Short mmCIF file of C-alpha atoms in Angstrom, two decimals:
data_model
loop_
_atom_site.label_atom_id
_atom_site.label_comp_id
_atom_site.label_asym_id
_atom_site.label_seq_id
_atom_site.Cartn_x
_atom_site.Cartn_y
_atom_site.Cartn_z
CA UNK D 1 -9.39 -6.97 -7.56
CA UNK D 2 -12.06 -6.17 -10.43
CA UNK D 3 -11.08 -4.10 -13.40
CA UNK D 4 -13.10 -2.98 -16.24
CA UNK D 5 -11.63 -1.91 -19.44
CA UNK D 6 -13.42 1.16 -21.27
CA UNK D 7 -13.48 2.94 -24.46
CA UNK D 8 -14.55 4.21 -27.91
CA UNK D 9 -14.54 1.96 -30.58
CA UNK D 10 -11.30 0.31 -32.41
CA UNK D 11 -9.10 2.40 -29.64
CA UNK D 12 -7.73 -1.67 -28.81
CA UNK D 13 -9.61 -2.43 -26.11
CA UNK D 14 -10.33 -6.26 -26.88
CA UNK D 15 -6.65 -6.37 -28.29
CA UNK D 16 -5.43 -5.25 -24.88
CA UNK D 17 -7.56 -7.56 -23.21
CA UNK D 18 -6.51 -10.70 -25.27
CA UNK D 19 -3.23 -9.72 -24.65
CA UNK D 20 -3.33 -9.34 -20.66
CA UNK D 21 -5.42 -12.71 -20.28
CA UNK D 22 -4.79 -14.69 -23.44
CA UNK D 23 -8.95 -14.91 -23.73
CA UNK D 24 -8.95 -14.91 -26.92
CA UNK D 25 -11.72 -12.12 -27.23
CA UNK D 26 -12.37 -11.15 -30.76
CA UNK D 27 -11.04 -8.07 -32.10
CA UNK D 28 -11.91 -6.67 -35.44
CA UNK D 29 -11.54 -3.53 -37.90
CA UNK D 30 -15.49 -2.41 -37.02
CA UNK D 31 -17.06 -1.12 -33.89
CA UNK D 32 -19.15 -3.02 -31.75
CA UNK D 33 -17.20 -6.52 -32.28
CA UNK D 34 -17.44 -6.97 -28.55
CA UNK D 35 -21.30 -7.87 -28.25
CA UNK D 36 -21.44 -9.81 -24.81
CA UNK D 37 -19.12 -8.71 -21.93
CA UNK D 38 -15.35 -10.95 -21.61
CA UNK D 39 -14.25 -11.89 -18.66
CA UNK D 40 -10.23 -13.23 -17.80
CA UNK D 41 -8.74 -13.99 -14.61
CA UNK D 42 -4.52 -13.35 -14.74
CA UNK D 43 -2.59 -13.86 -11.21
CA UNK D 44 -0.56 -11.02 -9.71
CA UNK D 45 3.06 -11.39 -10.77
CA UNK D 46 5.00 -11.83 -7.29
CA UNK D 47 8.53 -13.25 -7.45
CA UNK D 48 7.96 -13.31 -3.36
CA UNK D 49 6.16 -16.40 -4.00
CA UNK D 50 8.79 -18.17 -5.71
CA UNK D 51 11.63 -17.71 -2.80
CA UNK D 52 8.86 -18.59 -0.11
CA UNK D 53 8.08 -21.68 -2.11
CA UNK D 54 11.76 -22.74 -2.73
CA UNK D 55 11.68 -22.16 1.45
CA UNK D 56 8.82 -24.63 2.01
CA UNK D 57 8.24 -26.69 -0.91
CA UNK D 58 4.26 -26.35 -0.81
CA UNK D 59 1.76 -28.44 -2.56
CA UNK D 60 0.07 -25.33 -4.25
CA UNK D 61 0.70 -21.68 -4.80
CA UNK D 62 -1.35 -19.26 -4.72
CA UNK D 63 -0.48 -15.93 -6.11
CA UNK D 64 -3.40 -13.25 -5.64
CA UNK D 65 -5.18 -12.82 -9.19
CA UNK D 66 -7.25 -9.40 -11.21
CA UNK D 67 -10.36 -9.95 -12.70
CA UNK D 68 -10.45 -7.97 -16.21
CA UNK D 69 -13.96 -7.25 -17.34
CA UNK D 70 -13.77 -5.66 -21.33
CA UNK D 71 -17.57 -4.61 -22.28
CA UNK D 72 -18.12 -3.43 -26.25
CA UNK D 73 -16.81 0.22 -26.92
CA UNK D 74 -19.41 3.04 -26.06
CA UNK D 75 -20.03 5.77 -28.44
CA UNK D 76 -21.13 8.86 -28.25
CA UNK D 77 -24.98 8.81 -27.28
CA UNK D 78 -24.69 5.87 -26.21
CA UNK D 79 -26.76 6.49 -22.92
CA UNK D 80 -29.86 7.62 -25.91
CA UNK D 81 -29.35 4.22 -27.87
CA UNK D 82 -26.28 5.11 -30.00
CA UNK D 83 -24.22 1.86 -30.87
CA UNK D 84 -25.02 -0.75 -28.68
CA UNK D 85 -26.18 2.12 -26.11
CA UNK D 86 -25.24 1.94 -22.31
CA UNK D 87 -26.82 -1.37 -21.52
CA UNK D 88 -23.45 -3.42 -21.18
CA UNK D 89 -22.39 -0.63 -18.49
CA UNK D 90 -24.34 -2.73 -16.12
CA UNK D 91 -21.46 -5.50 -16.07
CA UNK D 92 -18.67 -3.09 -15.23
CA UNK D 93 -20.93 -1.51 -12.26
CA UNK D 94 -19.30 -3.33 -9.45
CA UNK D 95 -15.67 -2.84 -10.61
CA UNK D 96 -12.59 -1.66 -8.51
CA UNK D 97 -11.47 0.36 -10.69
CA UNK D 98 -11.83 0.96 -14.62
CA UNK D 99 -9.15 0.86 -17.23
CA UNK D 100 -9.94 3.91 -19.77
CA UNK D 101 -8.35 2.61 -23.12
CA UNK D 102 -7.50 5.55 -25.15
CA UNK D 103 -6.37 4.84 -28.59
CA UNK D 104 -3.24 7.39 -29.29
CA UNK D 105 -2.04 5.82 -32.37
CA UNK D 106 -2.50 7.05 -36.26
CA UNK D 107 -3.32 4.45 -38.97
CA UNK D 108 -5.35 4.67 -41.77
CA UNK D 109 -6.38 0.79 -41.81
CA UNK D 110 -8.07 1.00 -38.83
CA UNK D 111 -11.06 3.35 -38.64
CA UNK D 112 -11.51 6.12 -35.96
CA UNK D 113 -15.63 6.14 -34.90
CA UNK D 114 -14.81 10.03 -35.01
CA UNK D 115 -12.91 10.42 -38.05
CA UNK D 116 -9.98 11.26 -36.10
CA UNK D 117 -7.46 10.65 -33.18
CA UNK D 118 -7.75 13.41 -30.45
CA UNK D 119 -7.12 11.96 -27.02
CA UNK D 120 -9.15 14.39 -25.32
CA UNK D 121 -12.50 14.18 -27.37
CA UNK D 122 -12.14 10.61 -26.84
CA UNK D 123 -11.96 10.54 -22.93
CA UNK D 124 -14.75 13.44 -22.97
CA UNK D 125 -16.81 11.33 -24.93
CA UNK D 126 -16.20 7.72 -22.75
CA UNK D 127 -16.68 10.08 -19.03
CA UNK D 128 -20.01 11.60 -20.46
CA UNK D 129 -21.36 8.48 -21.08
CA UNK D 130 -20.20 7.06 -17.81
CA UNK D 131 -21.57 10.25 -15.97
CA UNK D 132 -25.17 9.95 -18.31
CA UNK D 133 -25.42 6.28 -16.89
CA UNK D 134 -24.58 7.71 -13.43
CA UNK D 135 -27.81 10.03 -13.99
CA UNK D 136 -30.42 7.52 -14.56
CA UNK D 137 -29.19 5.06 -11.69
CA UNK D 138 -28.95 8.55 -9.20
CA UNK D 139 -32.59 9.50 -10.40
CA UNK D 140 -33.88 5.68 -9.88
CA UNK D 141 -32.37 5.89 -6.05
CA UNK D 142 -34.53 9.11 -5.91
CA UNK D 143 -37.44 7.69 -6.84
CA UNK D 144 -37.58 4.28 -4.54
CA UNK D 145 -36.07 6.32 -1.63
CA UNK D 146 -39.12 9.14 -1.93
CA UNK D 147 -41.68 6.41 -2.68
CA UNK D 148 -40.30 4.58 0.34
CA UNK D 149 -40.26 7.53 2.94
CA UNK D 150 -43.73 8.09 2.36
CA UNK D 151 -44.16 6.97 5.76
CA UNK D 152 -42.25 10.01 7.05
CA UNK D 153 -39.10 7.99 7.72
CA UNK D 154 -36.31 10.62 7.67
CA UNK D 155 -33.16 9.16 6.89
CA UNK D 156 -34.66 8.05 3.71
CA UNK D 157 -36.45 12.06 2.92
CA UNK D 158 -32.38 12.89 3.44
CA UNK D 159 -30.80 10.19 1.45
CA UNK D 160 -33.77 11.53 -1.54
CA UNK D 161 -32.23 15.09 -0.80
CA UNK D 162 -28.34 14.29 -0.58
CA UNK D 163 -28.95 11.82 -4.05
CA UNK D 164 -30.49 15.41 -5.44
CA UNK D 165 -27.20 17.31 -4.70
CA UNK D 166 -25.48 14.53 -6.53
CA UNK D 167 -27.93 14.24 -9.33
CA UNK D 168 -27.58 18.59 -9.74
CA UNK D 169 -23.32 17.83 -9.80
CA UNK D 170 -23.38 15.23 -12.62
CA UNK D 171 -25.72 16.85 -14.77
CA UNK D 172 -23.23 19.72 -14.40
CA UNK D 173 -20.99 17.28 -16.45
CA UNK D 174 -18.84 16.39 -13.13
CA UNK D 175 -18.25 13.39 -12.62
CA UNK D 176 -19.31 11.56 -9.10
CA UNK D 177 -15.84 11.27 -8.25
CA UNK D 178 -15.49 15.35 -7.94
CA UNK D 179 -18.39 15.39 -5.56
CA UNK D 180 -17.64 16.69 -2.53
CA UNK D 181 -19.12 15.71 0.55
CA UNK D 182 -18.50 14.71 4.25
CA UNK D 183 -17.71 11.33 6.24
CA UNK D 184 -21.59 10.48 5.94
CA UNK D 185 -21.99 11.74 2.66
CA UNK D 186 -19.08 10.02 1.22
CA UNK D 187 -20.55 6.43 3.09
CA UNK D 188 -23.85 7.18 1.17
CA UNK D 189 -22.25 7.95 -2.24
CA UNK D 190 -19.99 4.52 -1.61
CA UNK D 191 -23.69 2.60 -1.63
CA UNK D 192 -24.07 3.43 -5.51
CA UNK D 193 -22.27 1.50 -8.00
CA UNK D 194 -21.26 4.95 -10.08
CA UNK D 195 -18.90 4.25 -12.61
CA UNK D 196 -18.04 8.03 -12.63
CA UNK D 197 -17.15 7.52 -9.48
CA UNK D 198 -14.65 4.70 -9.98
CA UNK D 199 -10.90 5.60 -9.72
CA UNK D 200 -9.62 5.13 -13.45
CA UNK D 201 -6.30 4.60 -15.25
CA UNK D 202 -5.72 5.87 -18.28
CA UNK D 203 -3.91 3.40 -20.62
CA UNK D 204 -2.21 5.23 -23.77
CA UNK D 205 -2.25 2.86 -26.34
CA UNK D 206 0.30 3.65 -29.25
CA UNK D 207 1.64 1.88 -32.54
CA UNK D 208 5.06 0.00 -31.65
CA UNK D 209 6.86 2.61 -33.54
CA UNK D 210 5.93 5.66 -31.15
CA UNK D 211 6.05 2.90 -28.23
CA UNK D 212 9.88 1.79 -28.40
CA UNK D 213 11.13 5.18 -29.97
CA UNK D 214 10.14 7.22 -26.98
CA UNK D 215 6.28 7.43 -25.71
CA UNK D 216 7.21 10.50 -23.68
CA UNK D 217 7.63 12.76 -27.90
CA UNK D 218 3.97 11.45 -28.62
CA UNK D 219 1.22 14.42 -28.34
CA UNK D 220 -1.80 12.08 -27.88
CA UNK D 221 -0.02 10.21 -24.81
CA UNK D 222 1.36 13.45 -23.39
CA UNK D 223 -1.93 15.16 -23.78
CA UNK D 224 -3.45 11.67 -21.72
CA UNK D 225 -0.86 12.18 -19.01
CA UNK D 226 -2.10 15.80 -18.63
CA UNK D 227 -5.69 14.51 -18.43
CA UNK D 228 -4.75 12.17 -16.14
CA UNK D 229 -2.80 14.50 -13.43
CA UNK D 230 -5.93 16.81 -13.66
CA UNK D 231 -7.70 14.32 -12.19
CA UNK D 232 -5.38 12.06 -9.81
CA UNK D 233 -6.31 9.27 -12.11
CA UNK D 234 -2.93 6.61 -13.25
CA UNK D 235 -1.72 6.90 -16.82
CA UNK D 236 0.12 3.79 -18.55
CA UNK D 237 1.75 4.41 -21.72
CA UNK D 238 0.98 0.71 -23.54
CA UNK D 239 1.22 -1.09 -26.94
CA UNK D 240 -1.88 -3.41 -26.88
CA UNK D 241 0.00 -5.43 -30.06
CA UNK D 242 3.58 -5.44 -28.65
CA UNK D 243 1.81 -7.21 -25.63
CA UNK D 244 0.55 -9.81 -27.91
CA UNK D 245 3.50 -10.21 -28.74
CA UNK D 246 4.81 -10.58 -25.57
CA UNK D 247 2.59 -13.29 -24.06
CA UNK D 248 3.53 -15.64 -26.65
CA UNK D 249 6.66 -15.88 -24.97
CA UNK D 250 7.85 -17.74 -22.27
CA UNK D 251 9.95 -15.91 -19.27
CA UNK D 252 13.08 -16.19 -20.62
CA UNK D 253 12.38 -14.76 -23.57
CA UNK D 254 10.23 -12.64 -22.27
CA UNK D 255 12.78 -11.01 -20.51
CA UNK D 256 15.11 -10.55 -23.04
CA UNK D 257 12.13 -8.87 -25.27
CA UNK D 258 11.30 -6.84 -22.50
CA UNK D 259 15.17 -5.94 -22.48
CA UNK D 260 15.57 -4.74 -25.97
CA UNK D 261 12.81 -2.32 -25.60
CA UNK D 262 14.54 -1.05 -22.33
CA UNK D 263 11.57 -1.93 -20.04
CA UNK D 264 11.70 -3.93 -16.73
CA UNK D 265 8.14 -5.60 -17.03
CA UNK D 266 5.02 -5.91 -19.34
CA UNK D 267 2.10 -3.81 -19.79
CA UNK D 268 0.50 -6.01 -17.56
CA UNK D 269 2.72 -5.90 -14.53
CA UNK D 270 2.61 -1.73 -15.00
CA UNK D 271 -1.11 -1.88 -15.05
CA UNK D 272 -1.30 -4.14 -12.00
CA UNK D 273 1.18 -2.30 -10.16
CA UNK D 274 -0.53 1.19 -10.99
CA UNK D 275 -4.32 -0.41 -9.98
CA UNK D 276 -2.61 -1.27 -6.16
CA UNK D 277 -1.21 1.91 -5.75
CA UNK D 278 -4.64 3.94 -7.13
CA UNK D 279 -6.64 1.70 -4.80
CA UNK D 280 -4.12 1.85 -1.86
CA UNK D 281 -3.61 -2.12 -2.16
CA UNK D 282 -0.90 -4.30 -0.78
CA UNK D 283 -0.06 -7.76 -0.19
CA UNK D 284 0.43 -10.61 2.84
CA UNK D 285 1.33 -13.62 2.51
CA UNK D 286 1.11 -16.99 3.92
CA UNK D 287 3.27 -20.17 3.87
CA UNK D 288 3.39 -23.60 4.50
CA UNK D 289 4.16 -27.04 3.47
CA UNK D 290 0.27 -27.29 2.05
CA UNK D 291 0.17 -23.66 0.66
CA UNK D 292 2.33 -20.23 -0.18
CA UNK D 293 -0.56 -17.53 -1.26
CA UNK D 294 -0.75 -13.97 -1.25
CA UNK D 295 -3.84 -12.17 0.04
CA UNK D 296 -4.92 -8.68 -1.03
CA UNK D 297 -5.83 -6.32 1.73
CA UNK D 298 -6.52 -1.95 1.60
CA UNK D 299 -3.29 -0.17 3.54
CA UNK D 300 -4.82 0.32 6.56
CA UNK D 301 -6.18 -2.98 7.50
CA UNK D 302 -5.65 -4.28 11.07
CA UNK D 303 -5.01 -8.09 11.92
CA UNK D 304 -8.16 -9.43 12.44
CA UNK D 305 -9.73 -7.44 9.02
CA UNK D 306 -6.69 -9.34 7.49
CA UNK D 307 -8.00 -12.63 9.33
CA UNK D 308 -10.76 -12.38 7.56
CA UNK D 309 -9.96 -12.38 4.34
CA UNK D 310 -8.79 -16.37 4.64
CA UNK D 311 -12.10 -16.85 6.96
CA UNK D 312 -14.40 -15.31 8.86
CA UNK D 313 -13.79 -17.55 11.80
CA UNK D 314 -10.18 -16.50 11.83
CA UNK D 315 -11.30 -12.84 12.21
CA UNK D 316 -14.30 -13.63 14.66
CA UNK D 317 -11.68 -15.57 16.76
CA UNK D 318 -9.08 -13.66 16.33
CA UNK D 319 -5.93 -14.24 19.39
CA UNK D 320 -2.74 -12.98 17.10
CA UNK D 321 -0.89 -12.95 14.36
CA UNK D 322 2.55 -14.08 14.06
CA UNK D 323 4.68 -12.30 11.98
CA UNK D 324 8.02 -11.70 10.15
CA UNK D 325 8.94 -9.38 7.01
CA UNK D 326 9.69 -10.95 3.80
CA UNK D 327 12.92 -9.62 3.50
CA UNK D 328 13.79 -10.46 7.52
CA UNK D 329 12.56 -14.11 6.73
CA UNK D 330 14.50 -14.46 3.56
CA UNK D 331 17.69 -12.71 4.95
CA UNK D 332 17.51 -15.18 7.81
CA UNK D 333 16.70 -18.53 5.49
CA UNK D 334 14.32 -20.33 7.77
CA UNK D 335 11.87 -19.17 10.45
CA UNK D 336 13.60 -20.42 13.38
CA UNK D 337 16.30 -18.58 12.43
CA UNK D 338 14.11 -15.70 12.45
CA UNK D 339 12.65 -16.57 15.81
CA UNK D 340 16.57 -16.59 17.00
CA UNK D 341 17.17 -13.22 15.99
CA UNK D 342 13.58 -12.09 17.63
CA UNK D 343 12.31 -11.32 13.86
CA UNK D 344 9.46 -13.06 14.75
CA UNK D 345 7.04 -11.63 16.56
CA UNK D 346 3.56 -11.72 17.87
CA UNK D 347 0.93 -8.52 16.98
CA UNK D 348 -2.65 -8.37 18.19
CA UNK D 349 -5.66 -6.83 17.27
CA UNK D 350 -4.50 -3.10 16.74
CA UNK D 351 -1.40 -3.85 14.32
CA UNK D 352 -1.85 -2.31 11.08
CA UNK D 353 -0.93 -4.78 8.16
CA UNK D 354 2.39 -4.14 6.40
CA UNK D 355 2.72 -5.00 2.67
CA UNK D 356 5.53 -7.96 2.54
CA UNK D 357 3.80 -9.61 5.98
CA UNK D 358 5.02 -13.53 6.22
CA UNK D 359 1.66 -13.69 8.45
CA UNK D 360 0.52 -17.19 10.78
CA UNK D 361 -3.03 -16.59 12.80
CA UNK D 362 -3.72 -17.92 15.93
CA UNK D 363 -7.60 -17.74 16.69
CA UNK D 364 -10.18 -20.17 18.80
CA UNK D 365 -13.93 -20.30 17.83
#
């Protein structure tokens, strides 16, 4: 999973980022102190892992990991040139999802690009942009697919027309993921790398004060969540310093941190667990004595699409999978005791993928 963090100026992206993936990204009192894109890999917290490895004593494990892309804040007119303009868009194109950064904290030392905090402006500001970059790509897909059907080739003439619908809907000020469309449609739109068309959670930053007395009495993080349910998009409320602070620690003290502010895991683990559930994720796992790893799939997937994710040869040669549940497996201490108790059990190629899958494939190339 891919996710790109947006937003205005000083709002604390890079702060946020540092935090998540102890990068060390700088992050400064003046806009634009992000220049070139950063880039941090953190795994997937999964205490799953832990009991399957105390079960099997592997060389390695794996736990499944987030790619977190932070590009320099975007003003507004950025798409004309503003700031540093729109040109670092281009690195959060192929994204998952995008992490919308909205700064919903007052303090004088650090300057608002506006001149003021208002939650709403802000995120108006950050989707126009988005939608303006949208524009240009949509009328460059235009272009090629009319020069290209200049042979009369018809699917191209209606790709050229359906990419003029779309075109007509952003310039409305929509974004791409408010276009509404059919089966076909929607398989067209999903060949464009729109960032307006990106699911998005909103991530409330706040001073520590506002954070640990009660996020839910702050205006600006209410006003987000509002935002947020107007569009189906996720809303964390975060602390982007209290998060430094927090992955300074190590778990034990972590936990007891976490504790005092009356909060079960870190702004990390919230925003993880909010990006699966936006993008309909979940999680099998394997294990053995060389390797316990969890592998990201979509709800949905079958076996062999599951296969696949390991190798392609285990999905082209796909026989069946053996499976137990997690819990079933734990419960029962040992897979032959689940085989005893018939926990184990052997699915082919039309089982749907359950998150929590303890998952062996049999396949012959």
């Amino acid at each position: 999973m891919k996710l790109g963090i947006v937003g205005l100026p000083n709002v604390g992206k890079s702060t946020l980022f540092n935090a998540i993936t102890n990068a060390g990204a700088p992050a400064a009192n003046f806009p634009f102190c992000t220049i070139d894109p950063n880039v941090g890999v953190v795994d997937v917290p999964d205490p799953r892992l832990d009991k399957l490895a105390e079960m099997y004593h592997p060389k390695k494990v794996t736990p499944a990991f987030v790619e977190f892309v932070d590009i320099a804040g975007l003003v507004r007119g950025a798409s004309k040139g503003e700031g540093l303009g729109n040109k670092f868009l281009s690195h959060i194109r192929e994204v998952d999802a995008i992490v919308h950064v909205v700064r919903c904290f007052n303090d004088d030392n650090i300057i608002h690009v506006d001149g003021s905090v208002d939650p709403k402006r802000d995120i108006e500001t950050i989707n126009l942009e988005l939608i303006l970059s949208d524009i240009e790509l949509v009328e460059r897909r235009i272009d090629r697919d009319l020069k290209a059907a200049k042979g009369g080739d018809k699917k191209l003439v209606a790709s050229a027309e359906f990419f003029k619908k779309v075109q007509a809907h952003l310039e409305s000020g929509a974004s791409a993921r408010t276009f509404e469309t059919d089966e076909d449609g929607a398989e067209l739109l999903a060949s464009m790398p729109l960032l307006s068309g990106k699911p998005v959670i909103y991530a409330a930053n706040m001073s520590e004060d506002e954070f640990s007395g009660g996020y839910d009495a702050n205006p600006a993080f209410n006003a987000v969540k509002e935002i947020a349910a107007s569009e189906g998009a996720g809303v964390i409320p975060i602390c982007a310093r209290l998060e430094e602070e927090i992955c300074e620690l190590d778990p034990e003290e972590k936990k007891l941190f976490l504790s005092e502010l009356g909060l079960d895991s870190s702004g990390l683990d919230r925003l993880i667990r909010e990006s699966y559930s936006l993008l309909g994720l979940i999680s099998f796992l394997t294990a053995g004595e060389p390797e316990v790893r969890a592998w990201t799939i979509r709800k949905g997937t079958k076996a062999p699409g599951a296969a696949g994710k390991i190798h392609s040869d285990f999905e082209r040669g796909f026989i069946r999978a053996e499976i137990v549940a997690y819990d079933d497996l734990i419960a029962c201490g040992s897979i032959a005791a689940a085989r005893e108790k018939g926990l184990w059990r052997s699915e082919g190629k039309d089982y749907v993928m359950v998150d929590g899958d303890v998952t062996l494939f049999r396949f012959n190339v």
